[in-house]
Coordinates of C-alpha atoms in Angstrom, one line a residue:
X1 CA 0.0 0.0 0.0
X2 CA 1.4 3.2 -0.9
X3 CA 1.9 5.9 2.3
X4 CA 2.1 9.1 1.9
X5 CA 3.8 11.9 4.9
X6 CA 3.8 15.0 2.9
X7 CA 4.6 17.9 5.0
X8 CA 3.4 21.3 3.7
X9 CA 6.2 24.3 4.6
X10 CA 5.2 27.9 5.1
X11 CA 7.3 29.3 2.1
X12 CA 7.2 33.7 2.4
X13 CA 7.6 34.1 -1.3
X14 CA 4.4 31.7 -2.2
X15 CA 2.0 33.6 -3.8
X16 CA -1.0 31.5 -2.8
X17 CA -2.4 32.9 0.4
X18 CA -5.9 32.3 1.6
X19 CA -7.0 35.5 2.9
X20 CA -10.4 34.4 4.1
X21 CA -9.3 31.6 6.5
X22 CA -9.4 33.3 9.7
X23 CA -5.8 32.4 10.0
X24 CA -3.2 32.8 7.0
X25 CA -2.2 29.4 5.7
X26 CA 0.2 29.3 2.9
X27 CA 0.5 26.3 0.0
X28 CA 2.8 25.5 -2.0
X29 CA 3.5 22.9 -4.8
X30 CA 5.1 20.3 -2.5
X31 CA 4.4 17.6 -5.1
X32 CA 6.9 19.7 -7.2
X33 CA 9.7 18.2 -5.0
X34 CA 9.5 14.4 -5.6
X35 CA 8.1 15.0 -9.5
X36 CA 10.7 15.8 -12.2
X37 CA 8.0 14.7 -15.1
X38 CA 7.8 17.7 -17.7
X39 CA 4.4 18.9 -17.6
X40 CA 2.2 21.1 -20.0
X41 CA 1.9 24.6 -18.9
X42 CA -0.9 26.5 -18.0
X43 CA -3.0 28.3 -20.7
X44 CA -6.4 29.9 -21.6
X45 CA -8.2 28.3 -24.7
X46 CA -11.2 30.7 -26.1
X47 CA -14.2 29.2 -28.1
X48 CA -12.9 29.4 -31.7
X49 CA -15.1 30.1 -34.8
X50 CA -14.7 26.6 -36.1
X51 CA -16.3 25.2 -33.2
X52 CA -19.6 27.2 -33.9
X53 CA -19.4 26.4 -38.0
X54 CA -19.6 22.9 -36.8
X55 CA -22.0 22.9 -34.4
X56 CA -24.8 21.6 -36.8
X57 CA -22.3 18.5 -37.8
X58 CA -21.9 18.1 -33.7
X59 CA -25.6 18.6 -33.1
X60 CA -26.3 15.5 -35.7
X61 CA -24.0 13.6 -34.0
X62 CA -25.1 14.2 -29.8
X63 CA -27.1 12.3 -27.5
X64 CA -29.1 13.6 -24.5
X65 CA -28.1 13.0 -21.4
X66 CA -30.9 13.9 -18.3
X67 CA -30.0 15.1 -15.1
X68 CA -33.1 15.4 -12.9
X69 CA -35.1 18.0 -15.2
X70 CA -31.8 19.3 -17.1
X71 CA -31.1 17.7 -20.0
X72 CA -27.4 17.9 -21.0
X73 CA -26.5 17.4 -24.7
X74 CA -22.9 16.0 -25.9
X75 CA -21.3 14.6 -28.3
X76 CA -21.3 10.6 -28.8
X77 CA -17.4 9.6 -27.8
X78 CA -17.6 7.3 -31.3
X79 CA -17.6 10.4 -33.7
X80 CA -15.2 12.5 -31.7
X81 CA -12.2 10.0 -31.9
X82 CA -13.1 9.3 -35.2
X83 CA -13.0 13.0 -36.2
X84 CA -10.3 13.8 -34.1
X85 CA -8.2 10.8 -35.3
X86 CA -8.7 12.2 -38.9
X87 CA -7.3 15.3 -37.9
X88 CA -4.9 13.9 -35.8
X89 CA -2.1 17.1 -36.8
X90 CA -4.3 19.6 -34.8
X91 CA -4.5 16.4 -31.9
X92 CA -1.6 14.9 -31.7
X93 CA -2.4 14.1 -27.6
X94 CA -5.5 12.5 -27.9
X95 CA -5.3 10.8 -31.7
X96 CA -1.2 9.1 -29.9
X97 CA -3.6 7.8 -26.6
X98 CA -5.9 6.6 -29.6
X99 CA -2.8 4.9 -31.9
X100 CA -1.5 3.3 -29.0
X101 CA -4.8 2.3 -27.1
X102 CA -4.5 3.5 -24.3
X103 CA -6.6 5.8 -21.8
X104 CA -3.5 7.2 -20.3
X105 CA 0.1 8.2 -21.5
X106 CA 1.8 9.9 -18.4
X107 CA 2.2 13.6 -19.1
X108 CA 1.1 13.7 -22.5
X109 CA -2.8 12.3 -22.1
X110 CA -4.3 12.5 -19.3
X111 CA -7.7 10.4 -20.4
X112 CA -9.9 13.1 -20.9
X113 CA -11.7 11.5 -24.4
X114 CA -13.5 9.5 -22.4
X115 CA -16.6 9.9 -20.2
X116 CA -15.5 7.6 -17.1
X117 CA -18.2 6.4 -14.8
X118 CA -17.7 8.2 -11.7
X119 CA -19.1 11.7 -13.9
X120 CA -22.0 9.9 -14.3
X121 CA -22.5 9.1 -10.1
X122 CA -21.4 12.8 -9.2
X123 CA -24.0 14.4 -11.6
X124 CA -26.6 11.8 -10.0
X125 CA -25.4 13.1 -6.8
X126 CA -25.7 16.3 -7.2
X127 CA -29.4 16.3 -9.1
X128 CA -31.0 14.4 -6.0
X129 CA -28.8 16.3 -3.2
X130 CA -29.1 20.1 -4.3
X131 CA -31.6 21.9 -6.1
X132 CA -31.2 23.1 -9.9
X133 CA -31.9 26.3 -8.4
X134 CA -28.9 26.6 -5.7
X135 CA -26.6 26.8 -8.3
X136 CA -27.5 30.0 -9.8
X137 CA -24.8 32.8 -9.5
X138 CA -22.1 30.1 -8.0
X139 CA -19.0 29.3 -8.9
X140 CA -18.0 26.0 -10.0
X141 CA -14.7 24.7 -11.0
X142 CA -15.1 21.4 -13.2
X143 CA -11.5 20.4 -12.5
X144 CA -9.7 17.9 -15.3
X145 CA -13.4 17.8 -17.1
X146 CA -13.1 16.0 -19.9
X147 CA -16.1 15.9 -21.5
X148 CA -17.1 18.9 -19.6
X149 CA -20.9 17.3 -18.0
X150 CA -20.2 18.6 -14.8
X151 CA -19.3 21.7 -15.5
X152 CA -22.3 22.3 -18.1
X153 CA -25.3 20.7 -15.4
X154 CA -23.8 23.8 -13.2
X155 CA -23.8 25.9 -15.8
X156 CA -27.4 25.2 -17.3
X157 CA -28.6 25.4 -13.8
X158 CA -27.4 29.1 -13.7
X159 CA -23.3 29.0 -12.4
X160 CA -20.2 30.4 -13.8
X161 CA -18.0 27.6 -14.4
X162 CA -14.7 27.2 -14.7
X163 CA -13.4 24.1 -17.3
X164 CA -9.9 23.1 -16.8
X165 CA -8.1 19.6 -18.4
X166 CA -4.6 18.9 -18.6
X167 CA -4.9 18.7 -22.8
X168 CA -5.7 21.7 -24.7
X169 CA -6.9 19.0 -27.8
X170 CA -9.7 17.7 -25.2
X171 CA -10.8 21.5 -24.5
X172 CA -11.1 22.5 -28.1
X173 CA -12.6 19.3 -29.6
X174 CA -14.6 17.9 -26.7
X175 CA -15.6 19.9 -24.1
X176 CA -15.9 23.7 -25.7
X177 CA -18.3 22.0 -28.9
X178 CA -20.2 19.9 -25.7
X179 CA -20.6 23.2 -24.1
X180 CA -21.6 25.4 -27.1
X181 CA -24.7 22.5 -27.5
X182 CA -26.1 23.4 -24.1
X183 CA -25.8 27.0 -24.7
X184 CA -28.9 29.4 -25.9
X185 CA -28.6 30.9 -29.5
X186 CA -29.8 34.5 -30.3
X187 CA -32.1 34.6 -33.2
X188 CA -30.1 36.6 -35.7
X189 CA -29.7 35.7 -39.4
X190 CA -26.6 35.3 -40.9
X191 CA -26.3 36.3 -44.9
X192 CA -25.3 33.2 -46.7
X193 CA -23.7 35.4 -49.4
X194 CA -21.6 37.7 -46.8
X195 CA -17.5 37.5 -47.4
X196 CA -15.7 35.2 -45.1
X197 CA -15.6 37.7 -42.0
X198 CA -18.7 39.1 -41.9
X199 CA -20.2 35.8 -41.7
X200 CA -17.2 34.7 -38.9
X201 CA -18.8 38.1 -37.0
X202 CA -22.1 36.7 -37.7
X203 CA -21.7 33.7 -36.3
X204 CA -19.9 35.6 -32.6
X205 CA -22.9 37.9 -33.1
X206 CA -25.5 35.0 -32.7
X207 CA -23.7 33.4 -29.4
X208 CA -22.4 36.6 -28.2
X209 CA -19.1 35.0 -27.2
X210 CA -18.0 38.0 -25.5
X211 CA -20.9 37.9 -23.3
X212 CA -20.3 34.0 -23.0
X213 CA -17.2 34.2 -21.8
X214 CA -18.0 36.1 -18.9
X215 CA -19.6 32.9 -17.4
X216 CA -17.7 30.3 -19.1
X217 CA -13.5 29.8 -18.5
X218 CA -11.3 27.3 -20.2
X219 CA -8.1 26.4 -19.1
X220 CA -5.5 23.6 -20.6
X221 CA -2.2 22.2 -18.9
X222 CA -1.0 20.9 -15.5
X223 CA -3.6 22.0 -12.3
X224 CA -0.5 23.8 -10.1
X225 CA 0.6 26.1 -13.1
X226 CA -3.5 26.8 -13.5
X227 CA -3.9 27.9 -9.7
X228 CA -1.0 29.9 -10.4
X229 CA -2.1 31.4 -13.7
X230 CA -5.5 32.3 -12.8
X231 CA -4.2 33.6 -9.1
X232 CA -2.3 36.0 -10.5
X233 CA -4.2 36.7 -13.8
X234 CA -6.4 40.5 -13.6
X235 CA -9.5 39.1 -15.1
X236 CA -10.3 36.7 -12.5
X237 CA -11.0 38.9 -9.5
X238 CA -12.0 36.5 -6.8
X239 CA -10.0 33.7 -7.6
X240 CA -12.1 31.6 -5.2
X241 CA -15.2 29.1 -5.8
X242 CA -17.7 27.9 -4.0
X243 CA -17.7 24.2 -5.4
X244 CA -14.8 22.1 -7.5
X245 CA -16.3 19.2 -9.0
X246 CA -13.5 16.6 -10.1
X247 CA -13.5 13.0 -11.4
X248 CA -11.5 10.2 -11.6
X249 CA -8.3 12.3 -11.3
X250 CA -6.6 10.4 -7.8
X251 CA -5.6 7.4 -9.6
X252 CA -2.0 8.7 -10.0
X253 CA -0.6 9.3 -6.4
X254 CA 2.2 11.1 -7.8
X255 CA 0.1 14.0 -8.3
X256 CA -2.7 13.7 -5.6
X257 CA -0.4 16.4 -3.7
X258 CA -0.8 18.5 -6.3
X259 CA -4.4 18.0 -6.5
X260 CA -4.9 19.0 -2.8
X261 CA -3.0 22.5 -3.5
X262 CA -4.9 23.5 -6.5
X263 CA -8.2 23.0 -4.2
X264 CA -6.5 24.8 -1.4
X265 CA -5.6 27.7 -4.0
X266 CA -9.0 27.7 -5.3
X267 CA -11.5 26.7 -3.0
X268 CA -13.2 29.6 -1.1
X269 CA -13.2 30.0 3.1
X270 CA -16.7 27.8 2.8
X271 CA -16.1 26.2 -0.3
X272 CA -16.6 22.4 -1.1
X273 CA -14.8 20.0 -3.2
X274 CA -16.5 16.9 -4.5
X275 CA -14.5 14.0 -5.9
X276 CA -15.7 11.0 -7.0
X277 CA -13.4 8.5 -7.9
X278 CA -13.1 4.2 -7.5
X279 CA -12.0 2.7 -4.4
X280 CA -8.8 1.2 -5.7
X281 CA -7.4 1.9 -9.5
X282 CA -5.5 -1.6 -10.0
X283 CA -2.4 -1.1 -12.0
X284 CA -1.8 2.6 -11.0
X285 CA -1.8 2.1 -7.3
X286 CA -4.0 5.1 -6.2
X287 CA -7.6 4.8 -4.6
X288 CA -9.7 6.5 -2.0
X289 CA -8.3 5.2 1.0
X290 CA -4.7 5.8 0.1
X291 CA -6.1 9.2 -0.4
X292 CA -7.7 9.8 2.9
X293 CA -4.5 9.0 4.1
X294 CA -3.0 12.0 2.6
X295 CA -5.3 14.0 3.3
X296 CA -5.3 13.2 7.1
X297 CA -1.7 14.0 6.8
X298 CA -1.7 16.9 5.0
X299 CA -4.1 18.5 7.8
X300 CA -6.0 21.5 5.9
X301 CA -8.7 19.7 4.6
X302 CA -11.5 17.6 6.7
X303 CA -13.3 14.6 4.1
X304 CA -15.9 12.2 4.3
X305 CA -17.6 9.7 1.8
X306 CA -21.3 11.1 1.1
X307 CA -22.1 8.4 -1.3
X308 CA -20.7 4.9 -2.4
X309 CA -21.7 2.2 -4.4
X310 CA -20.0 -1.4 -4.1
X311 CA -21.6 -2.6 -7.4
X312 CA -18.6 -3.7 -9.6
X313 CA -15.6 -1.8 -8.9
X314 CA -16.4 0.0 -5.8
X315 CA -17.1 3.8 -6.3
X316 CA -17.4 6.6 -3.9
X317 CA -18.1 10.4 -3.7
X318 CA -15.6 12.1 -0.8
X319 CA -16.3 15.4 0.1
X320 CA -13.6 18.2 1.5
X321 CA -14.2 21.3 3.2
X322 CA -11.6 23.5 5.0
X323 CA -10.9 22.5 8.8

């Protein structure tokens, strides 16, 4: 069984400083200590025009997923790899994972194509435990969301949201078009015969993406260097939210430390973090219990399971709040 002793140090020149906590707690990156791996930095990936000219291709190609009373459209997994392994130049991440079968290459693919199982137990969670309503005006962080479901069941219920995944090609070609299906159109014509950038303009003009983006955040590359980048960035004034979803992202325990500073960095003084994640990942040694463990001896977060299921491969919802 892995064990994990991971003492946090005050550092004075950490920028990450909880000023709500009635006493000042510093984090840093310890993970950064015992992992030399090369990951991506962090970086913030806009909705691009040639996700809205394909939104009719994407809309043929979706399924409806419902949530309580909120349906939640995406796109089937089938077609996505399919396109994306056609155009596997602009995705070299996912369409290598796809090459070599597999649904993880360390530090290059993180998984995120897929929608894993646990997504589907924390959006059941969340439908029969809060109301649709609660969510409007909060601030969700759908951390390492793939397919972005989550992130969008907050959103559609009326929350800013936050997406953030380790690969840039899952943002663009999964999560962004699945996001743009749940989102409202305005009724404005576009001129079939207009040049090339008026009808580009046109096609901003009917989802108001500058409006859009004042609710909806997309961020690629390692967790740490997004804490950091959206700490320090001007547009992102509180810096805090009041819930981070996240799924199926412990099975590495090499980076669990990490994980527990980007939800220290982010989370606000009342905030709560909901993972949901197996009970044991065979083959990659992490699992719920070896995480409890660090979190009982990392000592800034108090957990409990609020839901499990022991059908299968046992599953589990843990949520942390701030001692």
């Amino acid at each position: 069984m892995f064990k994990f002793g991971f003492d946090v140090e005050v550092d004075s020149n950490n920028p990450f400083v909880n000023k709500n906590l009635e006493s000042e707690k510093e984090v840093i990156n310890t993970s950064s200590k015992t992992d030399k791996r090369e990951w991506y930095k962090a970086e913030k990936v806009t909705i691009g025009v040639e996700t809205l000219e394909n939104l009719d291709v994407y809309k043929l190609n979706a399924t409806t997923l419902n949530i309580a009373d909120v349906p939640i459209q995406h796109i089937v997994t089938g077609f996505l790899i399919e396109h994306i392994t056609c155009n596997a130049s602009d995705n070299k991440d996912i369409a290598e994972a796809e090459q070599t079968h597999s649904d993880l290459i360390p530090g290059v693919y993180e998984g995120g194509a897929k929608i894993w199982e646990c997504t589907e137990d924390l959006l059941q969670y969340l439908a029969k435990s809060i109301k649709p309503q609660y969510w409007d005006g909060k601030r969700v962080l759908d951390l390492g969301c793939g397919a972005g479901l989550l992130g969008i069941y907050a959103y559609r219920c009326g929350a800013v949201v936050h997406f953030q995944d380790y690969n840039k090609d899952v943002l663009t070609q999964i999560t962004i078009p699945n996001v743009m299906l749940n989102v409202e159109t305005q009724t404005k014509p576009v001129d079939e015969k207009s040049n090339a950038i008026e009808t580009e303009m046109k096609i901003e003009e009917n989802f108001n993406i500058e409006l859009l983006e004042q609710n909806l955040h997309f961020y690629s590359g390692d967790w740490w260097e997004y804490a950091e980048l959206t700490t320090k960035s001007a547009e992102d004034k509180t810096n805090k939210f009041d819930y981070i979803f996240t799924s199926e992202t412990i099975y590495n325990p090499q980076n669990q430390q990490k994980l527990l500073d980007t939800f220290y960095a982010k989370l606000s003084t009342d905030g709560v973090v909901l993972v949901a994640a197996k009970t044991y990942y065979f083959g990659v040694g992490g699992g719920l219990r070896q995480f409890e463990e660090l979190i009982t001896s990392d000592k800034r977060f108090q957990c409990k399971v609020v839901w499990s299921s022991v059908q299968g491969v046992g599953r589990e919802i843990l949520e942390l709040r701030f001692k």
